[in-house]
PDB file of C-alpha atoms in Angstrom:
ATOM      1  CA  UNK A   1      50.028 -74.714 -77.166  1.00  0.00           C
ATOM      2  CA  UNK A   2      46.752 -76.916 -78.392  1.00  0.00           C
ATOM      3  CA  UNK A   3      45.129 -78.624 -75.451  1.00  0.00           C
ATOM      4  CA  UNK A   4      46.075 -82.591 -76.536  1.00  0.00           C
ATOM      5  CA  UNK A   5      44.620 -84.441 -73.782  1.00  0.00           C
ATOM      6  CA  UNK A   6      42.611 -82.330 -71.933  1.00  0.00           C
ATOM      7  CA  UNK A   7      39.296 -83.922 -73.243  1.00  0.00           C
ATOM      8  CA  UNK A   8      37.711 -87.148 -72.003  1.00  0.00           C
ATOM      9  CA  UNK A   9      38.331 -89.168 -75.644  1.00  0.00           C
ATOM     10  CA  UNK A  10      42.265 -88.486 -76.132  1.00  0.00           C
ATOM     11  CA  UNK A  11      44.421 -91.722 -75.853  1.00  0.00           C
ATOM     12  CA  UNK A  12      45.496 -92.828 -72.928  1.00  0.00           C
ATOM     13  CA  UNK A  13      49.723 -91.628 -74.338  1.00  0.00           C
ATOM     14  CA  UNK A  14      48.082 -87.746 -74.762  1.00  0.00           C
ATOM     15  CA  UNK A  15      46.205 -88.143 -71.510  1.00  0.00           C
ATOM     16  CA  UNK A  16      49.752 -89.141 -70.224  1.00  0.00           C
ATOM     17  CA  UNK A  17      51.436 -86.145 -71.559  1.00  0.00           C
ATOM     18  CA  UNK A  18      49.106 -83.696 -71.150  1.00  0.00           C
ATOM     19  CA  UNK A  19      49.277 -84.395 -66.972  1.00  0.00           C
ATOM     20  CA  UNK A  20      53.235 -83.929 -67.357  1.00  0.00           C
ATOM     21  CA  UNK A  21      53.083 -80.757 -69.728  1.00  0.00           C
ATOM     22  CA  UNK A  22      50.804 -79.400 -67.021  1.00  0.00           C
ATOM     23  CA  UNK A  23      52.504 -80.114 -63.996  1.00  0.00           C
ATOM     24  CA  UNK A  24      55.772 -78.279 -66.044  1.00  0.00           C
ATOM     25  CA  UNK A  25      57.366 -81.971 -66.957  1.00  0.00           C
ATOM     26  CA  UNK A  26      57.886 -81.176 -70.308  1.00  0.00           C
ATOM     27  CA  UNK A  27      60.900 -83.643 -70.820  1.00  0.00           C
ATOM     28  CA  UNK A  28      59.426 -85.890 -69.140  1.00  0.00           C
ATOM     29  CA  UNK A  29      56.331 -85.478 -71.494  1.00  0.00           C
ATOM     30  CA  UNK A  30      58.391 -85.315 -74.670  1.00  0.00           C
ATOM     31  CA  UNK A  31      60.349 -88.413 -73.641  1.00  0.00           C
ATOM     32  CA  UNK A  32      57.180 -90.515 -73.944  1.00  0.00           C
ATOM     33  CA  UNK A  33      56.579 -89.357 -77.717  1.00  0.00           C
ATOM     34  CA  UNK A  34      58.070 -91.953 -80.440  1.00  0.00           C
ATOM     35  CA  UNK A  35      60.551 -89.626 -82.499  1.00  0.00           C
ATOM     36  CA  UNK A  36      60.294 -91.026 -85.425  1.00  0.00           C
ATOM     37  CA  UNK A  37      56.791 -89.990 -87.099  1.00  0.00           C
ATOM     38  CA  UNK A  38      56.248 -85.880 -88.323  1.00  0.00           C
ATOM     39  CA  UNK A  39      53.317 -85.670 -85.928  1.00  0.00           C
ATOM     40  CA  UNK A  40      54.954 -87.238 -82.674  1.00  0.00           C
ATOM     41  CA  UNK A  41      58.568 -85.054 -83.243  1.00  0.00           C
ATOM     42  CA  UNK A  42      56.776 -81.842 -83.567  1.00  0.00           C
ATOM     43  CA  UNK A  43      54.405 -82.145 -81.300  1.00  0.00           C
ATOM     44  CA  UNK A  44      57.775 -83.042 -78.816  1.00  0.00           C
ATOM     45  CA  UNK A  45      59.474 -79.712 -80.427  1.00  0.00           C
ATOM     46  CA  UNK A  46      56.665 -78.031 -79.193  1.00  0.00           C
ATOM     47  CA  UNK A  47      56.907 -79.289 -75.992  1.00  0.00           C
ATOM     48  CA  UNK A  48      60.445 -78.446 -75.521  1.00  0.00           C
ATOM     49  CA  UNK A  49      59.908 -75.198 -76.914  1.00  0.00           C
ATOM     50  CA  UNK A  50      57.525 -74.703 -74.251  1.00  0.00           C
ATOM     51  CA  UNK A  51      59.571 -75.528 -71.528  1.00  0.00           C
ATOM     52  CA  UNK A  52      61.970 -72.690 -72.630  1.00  0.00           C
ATOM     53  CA  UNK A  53      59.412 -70.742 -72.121  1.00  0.00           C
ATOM     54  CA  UNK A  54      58.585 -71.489 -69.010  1.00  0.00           C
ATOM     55  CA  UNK A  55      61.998 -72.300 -67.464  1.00  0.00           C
ATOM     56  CA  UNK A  56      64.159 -70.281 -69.118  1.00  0.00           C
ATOM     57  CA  UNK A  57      66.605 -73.719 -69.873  1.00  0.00           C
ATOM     58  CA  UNK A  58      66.992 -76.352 -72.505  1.00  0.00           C
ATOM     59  CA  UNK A  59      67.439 -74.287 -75.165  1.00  0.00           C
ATOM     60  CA  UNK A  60      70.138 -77.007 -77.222  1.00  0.00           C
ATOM     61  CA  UNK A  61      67.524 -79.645 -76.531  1.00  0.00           C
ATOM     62  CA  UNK A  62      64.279 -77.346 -78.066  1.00  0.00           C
ATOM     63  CA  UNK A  63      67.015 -76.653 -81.062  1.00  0.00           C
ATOM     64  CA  UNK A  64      67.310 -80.607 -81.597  1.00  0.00           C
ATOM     65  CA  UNK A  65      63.935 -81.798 -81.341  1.00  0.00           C
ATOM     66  CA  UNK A  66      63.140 -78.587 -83.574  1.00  0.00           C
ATOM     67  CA  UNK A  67      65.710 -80.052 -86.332  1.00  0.00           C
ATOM     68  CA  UNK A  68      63.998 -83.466 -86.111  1.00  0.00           C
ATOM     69  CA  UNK A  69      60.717 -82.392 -86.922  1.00  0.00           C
ATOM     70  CA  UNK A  70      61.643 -80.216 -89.432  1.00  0.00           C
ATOM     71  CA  UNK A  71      63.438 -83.107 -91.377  1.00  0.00           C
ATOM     72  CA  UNK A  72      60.407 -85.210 -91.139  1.00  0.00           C
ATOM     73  CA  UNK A  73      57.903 -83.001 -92.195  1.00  0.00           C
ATOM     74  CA  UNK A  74      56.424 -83.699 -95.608  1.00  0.00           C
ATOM     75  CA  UNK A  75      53.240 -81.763 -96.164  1.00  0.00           C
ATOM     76  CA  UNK A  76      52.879 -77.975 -96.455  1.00  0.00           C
ATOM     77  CA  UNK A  77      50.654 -77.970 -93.295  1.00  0.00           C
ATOM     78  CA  UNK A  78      53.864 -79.995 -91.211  1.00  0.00           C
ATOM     79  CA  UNK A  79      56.407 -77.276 -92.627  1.00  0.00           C
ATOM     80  CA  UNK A  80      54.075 -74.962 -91.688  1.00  0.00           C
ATOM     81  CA  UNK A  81      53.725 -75.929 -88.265  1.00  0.00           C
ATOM     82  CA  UNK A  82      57.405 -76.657 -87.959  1.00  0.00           C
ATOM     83  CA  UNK A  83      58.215 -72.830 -89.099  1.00  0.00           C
ATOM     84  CA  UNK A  84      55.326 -71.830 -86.267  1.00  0.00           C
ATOM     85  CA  UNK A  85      57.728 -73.631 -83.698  1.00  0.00           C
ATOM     86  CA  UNK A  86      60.103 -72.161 -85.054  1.00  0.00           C
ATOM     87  CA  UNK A  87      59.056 -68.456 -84.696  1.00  0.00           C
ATOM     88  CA  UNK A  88      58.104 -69.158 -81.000  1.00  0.00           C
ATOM     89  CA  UNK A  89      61.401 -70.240 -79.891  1.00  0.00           C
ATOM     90  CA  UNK A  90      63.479 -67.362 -81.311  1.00  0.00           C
ATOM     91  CA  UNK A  91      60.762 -65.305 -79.928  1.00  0.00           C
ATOM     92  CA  UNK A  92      61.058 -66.752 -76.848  1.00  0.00           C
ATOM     93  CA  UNK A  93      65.016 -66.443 -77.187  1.00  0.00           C
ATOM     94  CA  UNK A  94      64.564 -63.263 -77.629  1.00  0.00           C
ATOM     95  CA  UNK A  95      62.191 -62.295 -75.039  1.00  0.00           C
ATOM     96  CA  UNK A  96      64.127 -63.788 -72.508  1.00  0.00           C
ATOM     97  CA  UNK A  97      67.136 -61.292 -73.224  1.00  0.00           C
ATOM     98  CA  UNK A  98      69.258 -64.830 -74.746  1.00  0.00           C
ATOM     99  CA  UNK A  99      69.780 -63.478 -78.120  1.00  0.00           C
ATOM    100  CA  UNK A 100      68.152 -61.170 -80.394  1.00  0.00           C
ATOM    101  CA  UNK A 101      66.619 -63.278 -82.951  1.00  0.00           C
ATOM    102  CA  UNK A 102      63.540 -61.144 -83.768  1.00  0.00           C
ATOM    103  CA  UNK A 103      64.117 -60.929 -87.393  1.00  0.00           C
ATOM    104  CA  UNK A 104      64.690 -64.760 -87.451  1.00  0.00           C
ATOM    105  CA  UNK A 105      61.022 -65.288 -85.279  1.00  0.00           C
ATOM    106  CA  UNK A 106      58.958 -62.460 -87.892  1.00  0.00           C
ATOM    107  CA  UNK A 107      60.354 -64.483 -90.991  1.00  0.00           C
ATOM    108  CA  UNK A 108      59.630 -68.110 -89.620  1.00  0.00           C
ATOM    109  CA  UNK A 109      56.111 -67.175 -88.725  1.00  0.00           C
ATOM    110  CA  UNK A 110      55.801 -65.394 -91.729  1.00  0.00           C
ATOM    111  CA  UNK A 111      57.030 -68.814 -93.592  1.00  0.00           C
ATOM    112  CA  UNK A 112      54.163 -70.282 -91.557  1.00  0.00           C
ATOM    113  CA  UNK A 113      51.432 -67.921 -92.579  1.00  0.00           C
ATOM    114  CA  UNK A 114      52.441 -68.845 -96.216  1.00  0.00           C
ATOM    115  CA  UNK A 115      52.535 -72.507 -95.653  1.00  0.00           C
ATOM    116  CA  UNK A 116      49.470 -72.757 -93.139  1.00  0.00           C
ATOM    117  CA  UNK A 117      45.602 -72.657 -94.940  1.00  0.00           C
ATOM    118  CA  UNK A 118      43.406 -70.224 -93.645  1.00  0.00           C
ATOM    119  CA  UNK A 119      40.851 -72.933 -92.548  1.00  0.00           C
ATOM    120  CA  UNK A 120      43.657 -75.179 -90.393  1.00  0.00           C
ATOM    121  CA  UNK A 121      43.299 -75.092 -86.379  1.00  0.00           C
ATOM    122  CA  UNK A 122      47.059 -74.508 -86.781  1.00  0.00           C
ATOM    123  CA  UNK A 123      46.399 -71.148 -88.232  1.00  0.00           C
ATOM    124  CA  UNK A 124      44.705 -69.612 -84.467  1.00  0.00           C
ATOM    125  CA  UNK A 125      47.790 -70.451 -83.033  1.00  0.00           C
ATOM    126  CA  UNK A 126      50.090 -68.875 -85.734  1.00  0.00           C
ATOM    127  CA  UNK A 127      47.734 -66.085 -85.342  1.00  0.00           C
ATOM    128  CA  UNK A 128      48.547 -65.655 -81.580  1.00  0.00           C
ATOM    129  CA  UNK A 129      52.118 -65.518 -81.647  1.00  0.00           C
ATOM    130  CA  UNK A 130      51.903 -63.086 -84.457  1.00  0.00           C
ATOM    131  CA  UNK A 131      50.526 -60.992 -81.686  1.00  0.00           C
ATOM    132  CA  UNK A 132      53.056 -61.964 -79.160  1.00  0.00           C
ATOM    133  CA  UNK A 133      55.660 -60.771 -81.384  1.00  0.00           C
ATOM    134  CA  UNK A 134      53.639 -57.355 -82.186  1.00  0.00           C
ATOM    135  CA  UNK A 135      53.075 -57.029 -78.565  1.00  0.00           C
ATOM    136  CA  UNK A 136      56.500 -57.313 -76.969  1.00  0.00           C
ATOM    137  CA  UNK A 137      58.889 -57.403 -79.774  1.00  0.00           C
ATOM    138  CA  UNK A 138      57.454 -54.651 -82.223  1.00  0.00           C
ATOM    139  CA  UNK A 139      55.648 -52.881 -79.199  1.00  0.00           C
ATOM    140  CA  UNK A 140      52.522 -52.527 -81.497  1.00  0.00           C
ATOM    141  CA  UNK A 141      49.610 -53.203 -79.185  1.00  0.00           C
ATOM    142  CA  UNK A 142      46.757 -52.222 -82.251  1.00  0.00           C
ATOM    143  CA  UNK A 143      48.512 -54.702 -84.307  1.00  0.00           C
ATOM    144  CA  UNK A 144      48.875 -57.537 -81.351  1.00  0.00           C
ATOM    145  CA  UNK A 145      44.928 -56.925 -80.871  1.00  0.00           C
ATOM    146  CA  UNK A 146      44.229 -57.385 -84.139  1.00  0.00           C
ATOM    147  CA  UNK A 147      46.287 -60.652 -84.067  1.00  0.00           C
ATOM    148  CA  UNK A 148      44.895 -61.718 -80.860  1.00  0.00           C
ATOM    149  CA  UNK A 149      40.800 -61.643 -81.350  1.00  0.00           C
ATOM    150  CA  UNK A 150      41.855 -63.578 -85.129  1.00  0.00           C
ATOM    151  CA  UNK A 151      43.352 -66.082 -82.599  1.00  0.00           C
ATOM    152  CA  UNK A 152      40.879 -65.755 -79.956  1.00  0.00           C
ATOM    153  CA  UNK A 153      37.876 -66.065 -83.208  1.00  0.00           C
ATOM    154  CA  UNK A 154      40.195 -69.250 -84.338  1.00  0.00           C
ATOM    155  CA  UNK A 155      40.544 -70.983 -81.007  1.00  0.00           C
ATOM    156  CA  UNK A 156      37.004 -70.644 -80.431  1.00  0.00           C
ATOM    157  CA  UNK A 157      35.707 -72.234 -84.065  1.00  0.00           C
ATOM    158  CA  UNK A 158      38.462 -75.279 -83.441  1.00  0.00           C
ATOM    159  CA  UNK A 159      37.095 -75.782 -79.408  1.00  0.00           C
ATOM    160  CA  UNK A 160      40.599 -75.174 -78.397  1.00  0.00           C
ATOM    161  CA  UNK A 161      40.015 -73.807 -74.801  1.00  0.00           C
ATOM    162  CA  UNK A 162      43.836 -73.849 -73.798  1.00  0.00           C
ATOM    163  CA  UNK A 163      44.885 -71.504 -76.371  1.00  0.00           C
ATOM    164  CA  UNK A 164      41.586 -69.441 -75.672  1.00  0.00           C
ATOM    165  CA  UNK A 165      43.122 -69.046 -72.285  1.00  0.00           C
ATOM    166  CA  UNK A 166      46.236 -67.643 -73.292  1.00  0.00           C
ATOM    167  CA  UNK A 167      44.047 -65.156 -75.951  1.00  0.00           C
ATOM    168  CA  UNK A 168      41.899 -63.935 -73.295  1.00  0.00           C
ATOM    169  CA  UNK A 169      44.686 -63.320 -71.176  1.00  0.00           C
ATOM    170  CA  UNK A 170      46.890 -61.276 -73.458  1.00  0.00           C
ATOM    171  CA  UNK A 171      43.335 -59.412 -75.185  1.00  0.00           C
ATOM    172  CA  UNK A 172      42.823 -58.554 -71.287  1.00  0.00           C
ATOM    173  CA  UNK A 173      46.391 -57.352 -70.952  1.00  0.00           C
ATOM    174  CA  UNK A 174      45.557 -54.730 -73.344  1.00  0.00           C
ATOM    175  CA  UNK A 175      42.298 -53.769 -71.649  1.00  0.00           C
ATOM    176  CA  UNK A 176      44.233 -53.154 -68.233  1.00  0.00           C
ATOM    177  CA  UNK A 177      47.056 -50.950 -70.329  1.00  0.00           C
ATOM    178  CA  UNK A 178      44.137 -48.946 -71.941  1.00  0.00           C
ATOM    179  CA  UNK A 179      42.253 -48.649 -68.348  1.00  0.00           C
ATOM    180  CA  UNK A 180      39.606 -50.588 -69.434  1.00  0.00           C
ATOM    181  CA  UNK A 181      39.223 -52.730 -66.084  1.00  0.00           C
ATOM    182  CA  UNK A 182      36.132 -54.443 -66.244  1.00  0.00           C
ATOM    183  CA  UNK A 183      36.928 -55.871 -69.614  1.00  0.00           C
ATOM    184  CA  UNK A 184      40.493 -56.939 -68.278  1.00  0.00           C
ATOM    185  CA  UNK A 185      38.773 -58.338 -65.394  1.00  0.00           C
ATOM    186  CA  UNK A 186      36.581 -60.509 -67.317  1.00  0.00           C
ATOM    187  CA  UNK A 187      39.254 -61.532 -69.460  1.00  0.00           C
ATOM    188  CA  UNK A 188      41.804 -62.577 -66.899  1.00  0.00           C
ATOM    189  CA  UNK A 189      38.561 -64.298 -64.632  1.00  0.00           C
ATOM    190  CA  UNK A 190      38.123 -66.333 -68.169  1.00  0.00           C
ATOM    191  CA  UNK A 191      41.267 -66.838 -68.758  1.00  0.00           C
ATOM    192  CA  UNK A 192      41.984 -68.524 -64.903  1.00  0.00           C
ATOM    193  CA  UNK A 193      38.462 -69.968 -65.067  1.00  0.00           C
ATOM    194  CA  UNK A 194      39.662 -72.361 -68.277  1.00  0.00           C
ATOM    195  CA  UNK A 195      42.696 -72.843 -67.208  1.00  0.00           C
ATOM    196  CA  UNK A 196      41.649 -74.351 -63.858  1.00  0.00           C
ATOM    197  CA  UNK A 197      39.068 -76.306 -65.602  1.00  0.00           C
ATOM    198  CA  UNK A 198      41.938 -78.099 -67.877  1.00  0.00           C
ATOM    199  CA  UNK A 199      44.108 -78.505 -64.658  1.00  0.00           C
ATOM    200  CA  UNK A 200      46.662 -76.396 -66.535  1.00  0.00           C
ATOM    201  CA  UNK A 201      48.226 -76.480 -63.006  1.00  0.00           C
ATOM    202  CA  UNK A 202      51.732 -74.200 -64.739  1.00  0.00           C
ATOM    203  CA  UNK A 203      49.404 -71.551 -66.114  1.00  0.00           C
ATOM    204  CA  UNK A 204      47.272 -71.223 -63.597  1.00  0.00           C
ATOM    205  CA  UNK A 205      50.086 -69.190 -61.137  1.00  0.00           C
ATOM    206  CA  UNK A 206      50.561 -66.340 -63.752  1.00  0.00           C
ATOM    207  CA  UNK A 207      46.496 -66.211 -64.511  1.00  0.00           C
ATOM    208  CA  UNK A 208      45.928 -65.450 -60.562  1.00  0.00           C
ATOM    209  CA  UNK A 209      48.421 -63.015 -60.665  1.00  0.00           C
ATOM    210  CA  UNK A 210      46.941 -61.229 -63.696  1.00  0.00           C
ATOM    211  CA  UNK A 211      43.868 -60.814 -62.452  1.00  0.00           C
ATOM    212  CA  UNK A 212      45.036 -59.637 -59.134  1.00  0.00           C
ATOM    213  CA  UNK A 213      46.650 -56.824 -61.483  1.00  0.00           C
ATOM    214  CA  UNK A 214      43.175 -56.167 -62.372  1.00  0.00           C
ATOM    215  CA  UNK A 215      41.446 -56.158 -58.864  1.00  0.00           C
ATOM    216  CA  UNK A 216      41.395 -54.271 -55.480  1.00  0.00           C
ATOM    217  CA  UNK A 217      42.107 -55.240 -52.057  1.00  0.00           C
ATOM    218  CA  UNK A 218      41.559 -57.599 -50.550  1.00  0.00           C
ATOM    219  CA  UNK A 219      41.309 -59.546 -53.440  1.00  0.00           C
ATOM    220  CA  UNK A 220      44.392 -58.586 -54.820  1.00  0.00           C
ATOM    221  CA  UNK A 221      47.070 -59.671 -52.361  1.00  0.00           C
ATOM    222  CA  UNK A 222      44.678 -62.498 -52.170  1.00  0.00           C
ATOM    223  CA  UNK A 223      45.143 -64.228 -55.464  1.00  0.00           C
ATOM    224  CA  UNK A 224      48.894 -62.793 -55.291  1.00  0.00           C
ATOM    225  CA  UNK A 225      49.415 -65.440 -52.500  1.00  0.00           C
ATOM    226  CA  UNK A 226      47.600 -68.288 -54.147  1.00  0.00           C
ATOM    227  CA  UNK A 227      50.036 -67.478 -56.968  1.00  0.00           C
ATOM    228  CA  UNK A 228      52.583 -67.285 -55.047  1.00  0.00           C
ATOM    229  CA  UNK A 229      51.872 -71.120 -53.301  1.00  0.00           C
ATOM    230  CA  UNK A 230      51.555 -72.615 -57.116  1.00  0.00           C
ATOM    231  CA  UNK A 231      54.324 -71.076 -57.931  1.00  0.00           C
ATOM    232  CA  UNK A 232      56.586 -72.631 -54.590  1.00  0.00           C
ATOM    233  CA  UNK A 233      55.040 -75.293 -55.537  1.00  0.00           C
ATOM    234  CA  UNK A 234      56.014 -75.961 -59.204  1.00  0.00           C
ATOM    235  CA  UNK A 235      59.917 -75.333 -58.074  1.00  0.00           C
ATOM    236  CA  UNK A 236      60.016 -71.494 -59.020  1.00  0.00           C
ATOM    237  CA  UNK A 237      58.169 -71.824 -62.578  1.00  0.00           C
ATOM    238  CA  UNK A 238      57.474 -70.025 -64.844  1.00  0.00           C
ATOM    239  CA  UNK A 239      60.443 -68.299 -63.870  1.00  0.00           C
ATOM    240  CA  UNK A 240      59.655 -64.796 -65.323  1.00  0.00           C
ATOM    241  CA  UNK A 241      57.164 -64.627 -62.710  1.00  0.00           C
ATOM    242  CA  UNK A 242      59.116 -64.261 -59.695  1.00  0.00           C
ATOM    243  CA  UNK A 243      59.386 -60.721 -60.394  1.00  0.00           C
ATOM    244  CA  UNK A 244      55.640 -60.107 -60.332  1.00  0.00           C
ATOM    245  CA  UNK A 245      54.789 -61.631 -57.737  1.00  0.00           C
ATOM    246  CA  UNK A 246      57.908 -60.158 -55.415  1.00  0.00           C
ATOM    247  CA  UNK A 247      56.506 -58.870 -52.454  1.00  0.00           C
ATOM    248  CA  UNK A 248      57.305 -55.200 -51.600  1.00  0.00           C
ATOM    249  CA  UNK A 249      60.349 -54.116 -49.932  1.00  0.00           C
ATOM    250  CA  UNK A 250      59.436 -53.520 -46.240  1.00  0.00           C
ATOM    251  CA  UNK A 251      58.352 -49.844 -45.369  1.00  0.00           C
ATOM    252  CA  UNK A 252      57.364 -49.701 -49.373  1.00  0.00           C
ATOM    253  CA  UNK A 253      53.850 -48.198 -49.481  1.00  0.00           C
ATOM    254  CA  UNK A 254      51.818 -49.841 -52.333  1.00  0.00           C
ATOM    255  CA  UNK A 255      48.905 -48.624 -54.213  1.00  0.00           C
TER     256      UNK A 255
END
């Protein structure tokens, strides 16, 4: 989830895999990553984690690279990571209706939390799917908040603009559920605004389509179809968001 390679000074191998991640080539991305060093094999768990995510698919190859970079971590801070990876992709597992492995996601992150300092950029992260989970799994939204602005407070202190995308997306999620438009507005504008910045090109198609949630017409049906050309045009990804972006039945009247 950090943003390696979105900034001017990263090597030219994270510039390289940071153009694949975003253009939803996370194998391809992965494949480029030497295997062999704790940094390197989690950082390509966490791509292939991602793509699950995303696609739905390559769950036995997230599960492998997973394995690998669990074997090879040494330090607290690696396990720690490791367990975060962990967390997400029985969270995602279970989010995608795969297999319930909730309680397996809550103790991995919680492994994390013990493993991870307070101070690490890691921790903003850990933070944020802590929410997720809260938010979809425990259907907690006070709890997700709190999670979320720790994350959003982290990812701000650490100049990790990706992941502040995804926390002003989900804090704004919350807004719109309360009523609280404007703020979900703003949020969901920042979110998109970052993400376009970064050329995040497969988060930018769910970003439109949150705002348009947010806004009237015409605006609305008018970042729906932008959404819905990025989305055409990554191949149908992320694929949860084919339902949202489903245009009404014909003779449906919408709001």
């Amino acid at each position: 989830m950090s943003g390696n390679g979105t900034n001017a000074g990263d090597d030219p191998l994270q510039t390289a895999v940071w153009r694949l991640r975003s253009r939803a080539c996370w194998a391809d991305a992965a494949a480029l990553l030497p295997p062999d060093t704790p940094q390197a094999a989690l950082q390509r768990a966490a791509l292939l984690v991602e793509r699950c995510l995303y696609t739905e698919r390559g769950w036995q190859d997230a599960e492998d690279a997973l394995r690998t970079a669990e074997a090879l971590a040494h330090s607290d801070e690696e396990r720690g990571a490791a367990a975060c990876e962990r967390g997400q992709l029985a969270y995602t597992a279970t989010l995608h209706g795969v297999r319930d492995r909730a309680d397996e996601a809550r103790a991995a992150l919680g492994r994390a939390a013990a493993l991870v300092p307070p101070g690490s950029p890691d921790r903003a992260l850990l933070d944020f799917r802590r929410g997720l989970i809260a938010e979809n799994l425990t259907l907690s939204p006070q709890a997700a908040r709190a999670a979320y602005r720790r994350a959003h407070a982290g990812a701000a202190a650490h100049a990790d603009p990706l992941l502040l995308s995804f926390t002003w997306r989900h804090l704004a999620g919350l807004a719109l559920r309360d009523g609280e438009l404007a703020e979900a507005r703003h949020g969901f504008a920042e979110s998109l605004r970052i993400r376009e910045e970064l050329g995040y090109l497969v988060g930018t198609a769910p970003a439109l389509a949150s705002l348009a949630d947010a806004e009237t017409e015409p605006e609305a049906s008018r970042l729906r179809e932008e959404a819905r050309r990025l989305f055409r045009l990554l191949g149908g990804v992320p694929t949860w968001l084919a339902r949202q972006l489903a245009p009404p039945a014909p003779g449906v009247a919408t709001a």
